[in-house]
């Protein structure tokens, strides 16, 4: 264990799903990215932080793995209370110089707050971000107003909270307080340590209520940019009795030749989606030389491209496909094709367009030698 490292400990052990969405709020997505992934990214990308450890609730391993993808974090199980979870996380980390203890539900962490916290640790064993109280405070037992409480000297407490690692671990091990602490500054002060307050940030507000998620989505939406990608594909006709088109088996006097199932429609949309994130093309992700893709269902390719867009926090707004051929007729299958594409992309059908045209018997499609498809995809992505 490296005793000189600075480690971030994210507490994500809550199981509260009452806000809706069916899963604990730290695993819910905000603008396409899970809350906990945003918290991890904010800490892991800070140059002073060497490692990130996450404390999760019982049975949340699969949720964490899905939310974090290939992000390099360690994790361990939490306990019955927040205090138990933090202590378990500190024990799992083992050794460090400083630790920043953070709540997963505060995903929008400006780097400047981390700078201020770590700077303050030169002068004390603990430092926390706080904000001034701006609202009037009153006692309101039972709905009838009581006395107004002076705001003088009061502050609102945020996380991450930064500590000398040995000091906060010992303080947690020695905690004897009567009331359950709601943050780690209380534990540090209980052990006699001085805890400094540094300016927090309004961006760090905790995502608690449904409206908090909506506000965060709206704020992130304002800094998303539109991307448009295009895709083109061609496959030659060969002997056979059906073609695969937009995931559907369509009876025809010929088949389409290709390494995979030769679905020109899905291939064009896949390339259009890859274009929105500037991430190569279908051939670079699924090379025809790879035997794994022989006869492959092209729905797999499309869903992989969509997952890459999603991993970048992207939102697919619309896909528009044009199929170019003399036959088979697309019209009778248009609605089913839209439904299948919408299903593969988990999009409302109103955001999926399928069009068809001939080339007036000109060129290879006009001579019925093959089919072509063109697609355009519109995506919103967080600003880079
Ligand atoms: Mg193709």
Short mmCIF file of C-alpha atoms and ligand atoms in Angstrom, two decimals:
data_model
loop_
_atom_site.label_atom_id
_atom_site.label_comp_id
_atom_site.label_asym_id
_atom_site.label_seq_id
_atom_site.Cartn_x
_atom_site.Cartn_y
_atom_site.Cartn_z
CA UNK A 1 0.00 0.00 0.00
CA UNK A 2 1.27 3.42 -0.94
CA UNK A 3 1.05 5.66 2.11
CA UNK A 4 1.69 8.80 0.07
CA UNK A 5 -1.31 8.54 -2.22
CA UNK A 6 -4.45 10.63 -2.17
CA UNK A 7 -7.54 8.46 -2.41
CA UNK A 8 -11.19 9.34 -2.96
CA UNK A 9 -13.81 7.27 -1.14
CA UNK A 10 -17.29 7.45 -2.65
CA UNK A 11 -20.17 6.35 -0.45
CA UNK A 12 -22.79 4.77 -2.68
CA UNK A 13 -24.31 2.23 -0.33
CA UNK A 14 -27.82 3.70 -0.26
CA UNK A 15 -30.66 1.56 -1.51
CA UNK A 16 -33.28 4.31 -1.73
CA UNK A 17 -35.30 3.96 -4.93
CA UNK A 18 -38.36 5.84 -3.76
CA UNK A 19 -37.80 8.68 -6.22
CA UNK A 20 -38.74 6.42 -9.07
CA UNK A 21 -36.69 4.87 -11.78
CA UNK A 22 -36.74 1.62 -9.79
CA UNK A 23 -33.02 1.63 -8.98
CA UNK A 24 -31.07 3.42 -6.23
CA UNK A 25 -30.54 7.03 -7.25
CA UNK A 26 -26.74 6.78 -7.46
CA UNK A 27 -27.17 4.36 -10.38
CA UNK A 28 -29.75 6.45 -12.23
CA UNK A 29 -28.63 8.25 -15.35
CA UNK A 30 -28.47 12.00 -15.76
CA UNK A 31 -28.18 12.98 -19.43
CA UNK A 32 -27.19 9.44 -20.30
CA UNK A 33 -24.47 8.93 -17.67
CA UNK A 34 -25.10 7.25 -14.28
CA UNK A 35 -24.83 9.58 -11.29
CA UNK A 36 -22.08 7.48 -9.73
CA UNK A 37 -20.08 7.43 -12.97
CA UNK A 38 -20.15 11.23 -13.00
CA UNK A 39 -18.92 11.31 -9.38
CA UNK A 40 -16.13 8.84 -10.19
CA UNK A 41 -15.09 10.79 -13.29
CA UNK A 42 -14.96 14.09 -11.41
CA UNK A 43 -12.62 12.64 -8.79
CA UNK A 44 -10.55 10.33 -11.00
CA UNK A 45 -9.84 13.13 -13.47
CA UNK A 46 -8.38 15.41 -10.78
CA UNK A 47 -4.58 15.34 -11.14
CA UNK A 48 -3.97 15.12 -7.39
CA UNK A 49 -6.16 12.06 -6.86
CA UNK A 50 -4.40 8.72 -7.29
CA UNK A 51 -7.24 6.23 -6.80
CA UNK A 52 -11.00 6.01 -6.31
CA UNK A 53 -12.71 3.48 -4.04
CA UNK A 54 -16.48 2.98 -3.95
CA UNK A 55 -18.50 1.57 -1.06
CA UNK A 56 -21.66 -0.10 -2.33
CA UNK A 57 -24.75 -1.67 -0.82
CA UNK A 58 -25.33 -5.39 -0.54
CA UNK A 59 -26.06 -6.95 -3.91
CA UNK A 60 -25.18 -3.83 -5.92
CA UNK A 61 -22.10 -5.35 -7.63
CA UNK A 62 -23.86 -5.81 -10.97
CA UNK A 63 -25.40 -2.31 -10.85
CA UNK A 64 -21.98 -0.82 -10.14
CA UNK A 65 -20.29 -2.78 -12.93
CA UNK A 66 -22.93 -1.72 -15.43
CA UNK A 67 -22.80 1.92 -14.30
CA UNK A 68 -19.01 2.24 -14.35
CA UNK A 69 -18.08 0.18 -17.42
CA UNK A 70 -14.29 -0.01 -17.63
CA UNK A 71 -13.53 2.83 -15.20
CA UNK A 72 -10.65 1.84 -12.94
CA UNK A 73 -12.07 1.82 -9.41
CA UNK A 74 -11.98 -0.58 -6.49
CA UNK A 75 -15.09 -1.33 -4.46
CA UNK A 76 -16.15 -3.00 -1.25
CA UNK A 77 -19.41 -3.58 0.62
CA UNK A 78 -20.80 -0.95 2.97
CA UNK A 79 -22.50 -1.37 6.32
CA UNK A 80 -25.82 -0.75 8.03
CA UNK A 81 -25.31 3.00 8.48
CA UNK A 82 -23.42 5.67 6.58
CA UNK A 83 -20.81 5.66 9.34
CA UNK A 84 -20.38 1.88 9.05
CA UNK A 85 -20.02 2.23 5.29
CA UNK A 86 -17.36 4.93 5.52
CA UNK A 87 -15.40 2.99 8.11
CA UNK A 88 -15.58 -0.19 6.00
CA UNK A 89 -14.36 1.79 2.99
CA UNK A 90 -11.44 3.29 4.92
CA UNK A 91 -10.45 -0.15 6.19
CA UNK A 92 -10.61 -1.49 2.62
CA UNK A 93 -8.40 1.34 1.34
CA UNK A 94 -5.86 0.43 4.01
CA UNK A 95 -3.36 3.25 3.70
CA UNK A 96 -3.09 6.71 2.16
CA UNK A 97 -1.88 10.21 2.95
CA UNK A 98 -5.20 11.98 2.43
CA UNK A 99 -8.72 10.75 1.74
CA UNK A 100 -11.64 12.67 0.25
CA UNK A 101 -14.93 11.15 1.43
CA UNK A 102 -17.71 11.93 -1.02
CA UNK A 103 -21.40 11.16 -1.46
CA UNK A 104 -22.26 9.59 -4.82
CA UNK A 105 -25.41 11.73 -5.00
CA UNK A 106 -23.29 14.87 -5.50
CA UNK A 107 -21.95 14.07 -8.98
CA UNK A 108 -21.08 17.60 -10.16
CA UNK A 109 -17.80 18.29 -8.41
CA UNK A 110 -15.71 21.24 -9.62
CA UNK A 111 -11.96 20.58 -9.51
CA UNK A 112 -11.47 23.90 -7.70
CA UNK A 113 -13.30 22.54 -4.63
CA UNK A 114 -10.85 19.62 -4.47
CA UNK A 115 -7.96 22.09 -4.79
CA UNK A 116 -9.30 24.15 -1.89
CA UNK A 117 -9.84 21.08 0.31
CA UNK A 118 -6.38 19.63 -0.28
CA UNK A 119 -4.81 23.05 0.24
CA UNK A 120 -6.52 23.35 3.62
CA UNK A 121 -5.09 20.01 4.76
CA UNK A 122 -1.71 21.73 5.07
CA UNK A 123 -3.12 23.47 8.14
CA UNK A 124 -5.53 20.93 9.67
CA UNK A 125 -6.44 17.23 9.69
CA UNK A 126 -9.83 17.97 8.12
CA UNK A 127 -11.46 20.31 5.61
CA UNK A 128 -15.00 20.46 4.27
CA UNK A 129 -16.82 22.56 1.66
CA UNK A 130 -19.61 24.75 2.97
CA UNK A 131 -22.06 27.27 1.56
CA UNK A 132 -23.70 30.17 3.36
CA UNK A 133 -27.33 29.88 4.44
CA UNK A 134 -29.34 32.34 2.37
CA UNK A 135 -32.92 31.42 3.35
CA UNK A 136 -34.50 32.62 6.56
CA UNK A 137 -34.52 29.82 9.13
CA UNK A 138 -37.41 29.30 11.55
CA UNK A 139 -38.62 26.63 13.90
CA UNK A 140 -41.74 25.09 12.43
CA UNK A 141 -42.89 22.32 14.71
CA UNK A 142 -46.32 21.09 13.77
CA UNK A 143 -46.79 23.59 10.96
CA UNK A 144 -47.01 26.66 13.17
CA UNK A 145 -44.08 29.04 12.93
CA UNK A 146 -41.92 29.44 15.96
CA UNK A 147 -38.88 31.59 16.52
CA UNK A 148 -36.62 32.75 13.72
CA UNK A 149 -33.10 31.39 13.98
CA UNK A 150 -30.24 33.73 13.21
CA UNK A 151 -28.24 32.74 10.15
CA UNK A 152 -25.11 34.30 11.64
CA UNK A 153 -22.37 31.73 11.84
CA UNK A 154 -24.40 28.98 10.15
CA UNK A 155 -23.31 27.16 7.01
CA UNK A 156 -24.56 24.31 4.85
CA UNK A 157 -22.23 21.31 4.67
CA UNK A 158 -21.31 19.54 1.44
CA UNK A 159 -18.98 16.74 0.41
CA UNK A 160 -16.29 15.72 -0.47
CA UNK A 161 -14.75 16.09 2.95
CA UNK A 162 -10.97 15.79 3.10
CA UNK A 163 -8.94 14.33 5.94
CA UNK A 164 -5.57 13.00 6.89
CA UNK A 165 -6.11 9.28 6.29
CA UNK A 166 -4.67 8.00 9.56
CA UNK A 167 -6.57 10.65 11.54
CA UNK A 168 -10.01 9.91 10.07
CA UNK A 169 -9.53 6.12 10.19
CA UNK A 170 -8.58 6.30 13.88
CA UNK A 171 -11.49 8.68 14.54
CA UNK A 172 -13.94 6.23 12.96
CA UNK A 173 -12.48 3.29 14.88
CA UNK A 174 -12.77 5.27 18.14
CA UNK A 175 -16.22 6.82 17.53
CA UNK A 176 -18.23 6.75 20.74
CA UNK A 177 -20.79 9.47 20.04
CA UNK A 178 -24.40 9.04 21.11
CA UNK A 179 -26.07 10.36 17.98
CA UNK A 180 -25.31 8.83 14.59
CA UNK A 181 -23.07 11.29 12.71
CA UNK A 182 -24.44 12.50 9.37
CA UNK A 183 -21.02 13.39 8.03
CA UNK A 184 -17.36 12.64 8.66
CA UNK A 185 -16.47 16.10 9.94
CA UNK A 186 -18.48 15.22 13.07
CA UNK A 187 -16.41 12.06 13.50
CA UNK A 188 -13.15 13.97 13.05
CA UNK A 189 -14.19 16.67 15.52
CA UNK A 190 -15.32 13.96 17.96
CA UNK A 191 -11.71 12.78 17.98
CA UNK A 192 -10.51 16.30 18.75
CA UNK A 193 -9.35 17.29 15.27
CA UNK A 194 -9.74 20.77 13.83
CA UNK A 195 -11.85 20.82 10.66
CA UNK A 196 -11.60 23.85 8.38
CA UNK A 197 -14.37 25.17 6.14
CA UNK A 198 -13.55 26.09 2.55
CA UNK A 199 -16.00 27.55 0.02
CA UNK A 200 -18.23 24.88 -1.52
CA UNK A 201 -20.05 25.17 -4.81
CA UNK A 202 -23.70 25.35 -5.82
CA UNK A 203 -22.98 22.67 -8.45
CA UNK A 204 -22.36 20.24 -5.60
CA UNK A 205 -25.96 20.22 -4.42
CA UNK A 206 -27.17 16.72 -3.62
CA UNK A 207 -29.56 15.01 -6.03
CA UNK A 208 -32.36 14.22 -3.62
CA UNK A 209 -35.74 14.87 -5.20
CA UNK A 210 -37.11 14.09 -8.64
CA UNK A 211 -36.93 17.81 -9.45
CA UNK A 212 -33.18 17.77 -8.75
CA UNK A 213 -32.72 15.19 -11.50
CA UNK A 214 -34.86 17.19 -13.90
CA UNK A 215 -32.89 20.37 -13.15
CA UNK A 216 -29.57 18.57 -13.66
CA UNK A 217 -30.78 17.14 -16.99
CA UNK A 218 -31.84 20.60 -18.12
CA UNK A 219 -28.55 22.17 -17.08
CA UNK A 220 -26.52 19.49 -18.86
CA UNK A 221 -28.77 19.71 -21.91
CA UNK A 222 -27.82 23.35 -22.21
CA UNK A 223 -24.17 22.40 -22.68
CA UNK A 224 -24.77 19.55 -25.11
CA UNK A 225 -23.95 19.95 -28.77
CA UNK A 226 -25.70 18.43 -31.78
CA UNK A 227 -23.84 15.95 -33.93
CA UNK A 228 -24.91 14.54 -37.27
CA UNK A 229 -23.47 11.32 -38.68
CA UNK A 230 -24.02 9.69 -42.06
CA UNK A 231 -23.73 6.12 -43.19
CA UNK A 232 -23.72 4.42 -46.58
CA UNK A 233 -23.86 0.73 -47.39
CA UNK A 234 -24.11 -1.54 -50.43
CA UNK A 235 -24.59 -5.27 -50.76
CA UNK A 236 -24.76 -7.32 -53.95
CA UNK A 237 -27.58 -9.73 -54.68
CA UNK A 238 -26.82 -13.44 -54.70
CA UNK A 239 -28.90 -16.59 -54.90
CA UNK A 240 -31.49 -16.96 -52.20
CA UNK A 241 -35.13 -16.50 -51.26
CA UNK A 242 -35.07 -13.59 -48.79
CA UNK A 243 -33.16 -10.51 -47.71
CA UNK A 244 -32.53 -9.25 -44.16
CA UNK A 245 -33.61 -5.63 -44.06
CA UNK A 246 -33.84 -3.50 -40.91
CA UNK A 247 -33.78 -6.66 -38.83
CA UNK A 248 -36.68 -8.26 -40.73
CA UNK A 249 -36.65 -11.31 -42.98
CA UNK A 250 -38.25 -10.14 -46.22
CA UNK A 251 -39.13 -12.73 -48.88
CA UNK A 252 -37.45 -11.99 -52.23
CA UNK A 253 -36.25 -13.79 -55.33
CA UNK A 254 -32.65 -13.13 -54.31
CA UNK A 255 -30.59 -12.77 -51.14
CA UNK A 256 -27.93 -10.21 -50.25
CA UNK A 257 -24.33 -11.39 -50.16
CA UNK A 258 -22.16 -10.44 -47.20
CA UNK A 259 -20.05 -11.71 -44.34
CA UNK A 260 -22.75 -10.92 -41.78
CA UNK A 261 -26.47 -11.10 -42.51
CA UNK A 262 -25.89 -8.30 -45.08
CA UNK A 263 -28.57 -6.03 -43.65
CA UNK A 264 -27.82 -2.83 -45.62
CA UNK A 265 -30.32 -0.79 -43.64
CA UNK A 266 -28.89 -1.56 -40.21
CA UNK A 267 -25.33 -1.24 -41.51
CA UNK A 268 -26.00 2.29 -42.80
CA UNK A 269 -27.58 3.37 -39.49
CA UNK A 270 -24.71 1.78 -37.53
CA UNK A 271 -22.17 3.81 -39.52
CA UNK A 272 -24.25 6.98 -39.08
CA UNK A 273 -24.22 6.51 -35.29
CA UNK A 274 -20.47 5.82 -35.25
CA UNK A 275 -20.07 9.00 -37.29
CA UNK A 276 -21.73 11.11 -34.58
CA UNK A 277 -19.02 10.12 -32.09
CA UNK A 278 -16.19 10.04 -34.66
CA UNK A 279 -15.43 6.45 -33.71
CA UNK A 280 -14.45 4.69 -36.93
CA UNK A 281 -16.88 2.64 -38.96
CA UNK A 282 -18.65 -0.70 -38.88
CA UNK A 283 -15.65 -2.37 -40.52
CA UNK A 284 -13.26 -1.20 -37.81
CA UNK A 285 -15.53 -2.45 -35.02
CA UNK A 286 -16.65 -5.68 -36.74
CA UNK A 287 -13.96 -6.59 -39.30
CA UNK A 288 -15.21 -8.97 -42.03
CA UNK A 289 -11.98 -10.93 -41.46
CA UNK A 290 -13.22 -11.92 -37.98
CA UNK A 291 -15.05 -15.27 -38.09
CA UNK A 292 -17.16 -14.17 -35.10
CA UNK A 293 -19.24 -11.96 -37.39
CA UNK A 294 -19.93 -14.61 -40.04
CA UNK A 295 -23.69 -14.61 -40.54
CA UNK A 296 -24.04 -12.20 -37.59
CA UNK A 297 -27.34 -10.53 -36.75
CA UNK A 298 -26.68 -6.90 -37.68
CA UNK A 299 -28.89 -5.80 -34.79
CA UNK A 300 -25.82 -6.59 -32.65
CA UNK A 301 -23.77 -4.07 -34.63
CA UNK A 302 -26.43 -1.39 -34.31
CA UNK A 303 -26.84 -1.89 -30.57
CA UNK A 304 -23.07 -1.78 -30.07
CA UNK A 305 -22.89 1.57 -31.88
CA UNK A 306 -25.77 2.88 -29.76
CA UNK A 307 -24.01 1.73 -26.58
CA UNK A 308 -20.87 3.63 -27.63
CA UNK A 309 -22.96 6.78 -28.10
CA UNK A 310 -24.55 6.23 -24.70
CA UNK A 311 -21.17 5.67 -23.04
CA UNK A 312 -20.21 9.18 -24.14
CA UNK A 313 -23.35 10.55 -22.51
CA UNK A 314 -25.03 10.95 -25.90
CA UNK A 315 -28.74 11.03 -26.62
CA UNK A 316 -29.93 9.71 -29.98
CA UNK A 317 -32.48 12.21 -31.23
CA UNK A 318 -33.36 10.79 -34.64
CA UNK A 319 -32.35 8.34 -37.34
CA UNK A 320 -33.41 8.65 -40.99
CA UNK A 321 -32.80 5.76 -43.39
CA UNK A 322 -33.20 5.65 -47.18
CA UNK A 323 -33.22 2.22 -48.83
CA UNK A 324 -32.34 2.24 -52.54
CA UNK A 325 -33.54 -0.65 -54.72
CA UNK A 326 -35.99 -1.66 -57.44
CA UNK A 327 -37.19 -4.61 -55.38
CA UNK A 328 -38.25 -5.89 -52.94
CA UNK A 329 -40.91 -3.29 -52.17
CA UNK A 330 -40.16 -1.53 -48.89
CA UNK A 331 -43.53 0.17 -48.40
CA UNK A 332 -45.44 -2.84 -47.05
CA UNK A 333 -42.70 -3.40 -44.43
CA UNK A 334 -41.93 0.22 -43.58
CA UNK A 335 -43.86 0.32 -40.31
CA UNK A 336 -42.44 -3.00 -39.07
CA UNK A 337 -38.92 -1.81 -40.00
CA UNK A 338 -39.38 1.40 -38.02
CA UNK A 339 -40.67 -0.59 -35.06
CA UNK A 340 -37.69 -2.96 -35.16
CA UNK A 341 -35.12 -0.14 -35.39
CA UNK A 342 -36.88 1.76 -32.59
CA UNK A 343 -36.82 -1.38 -30.48
CA UNK A 344 -33.11 -1.97 -31.11
CA UNK A 345 -32.26 1.64 -30.22
CA UNK A 346 -34.85 1.99 -27.42
CA UNK A 347 -36.24 5.05 -29.17
CA UNK A 348 -39.83 6.20 -29.59
CA UNK A 349 -40.96 5.25 -33.08
CA UNK A 350 -41.53 8.91 -33.94
CA UNK A 351 -37.75 9.33 -33.95
CA UNK A 352 -37.14 6.62 -36.56
CA UNK A 353 -37.72 7.26 -40.27
CA UNK A 354 -37.50 4.68 -43.06
CA UNK A 355 -37.75 5.85 -46.68
CA UNK A 356 -37.28 4.06 -49.98
CA UNK A 357 -36.46 5.06 -53.49
CA UNK A 358 -35.46 3.50 -56.80
CA UNK A 359 -32.81 4.85 -59.15
CA UNK A 360 -35.13 4.78 -62.17
CA UNK A 361 -33.50 1.56 -63.40
CA UNK A 362 -30.13 3.31 -63.65
CA UNK A 363 -26.89 2.05 -62.15
CA UNK A 364 -26.31 -1.17 -60.20
CA UNK A 365 -29.44 -0.80 -58.12
CA UNK A 366 -31.44 -0.07 -61.27
CA UNK A 367 -30.06 -3.21 -62.88
CA UNK A 368 -31.07 -5.16 -59.73
CA UNK A 369 -27.48 -6.16 -59.03
CA UNK A 370 -27.64 -5.08 -55.42
CA UNK A 371 -29.17 -2.78 -52.80
CA UNK A 372 -27.88 0.40 -51.21
CA UNK A 373 -28.84 2.35 -48.11
CA UNK A 374 -28.05 5.78 -46.72
CA UNK A 375 -28.67 6.93 -43.17
CA UNK A 376 -28.36 10.09 -41.14
CA UNK A 377 -28.28 10.04 -37.34
CA UNK A 378 -28.72 13.08 -35.08
CA UNK A 379 -27.24 12.87 -31.60
CA UNK A 380 -26.75 15.28 -28.69
CA UNK A 381 -23.41 14.91 -26.91
CA UNK A 382 -21.97 16.61 -23.84
CA UNK A 383 -19.49 19.29 -24.85
CA UNK A 384 -15.92 18.01 -24.83
MG1 LIG B 1 -22.60 -3.73 -45.09
#
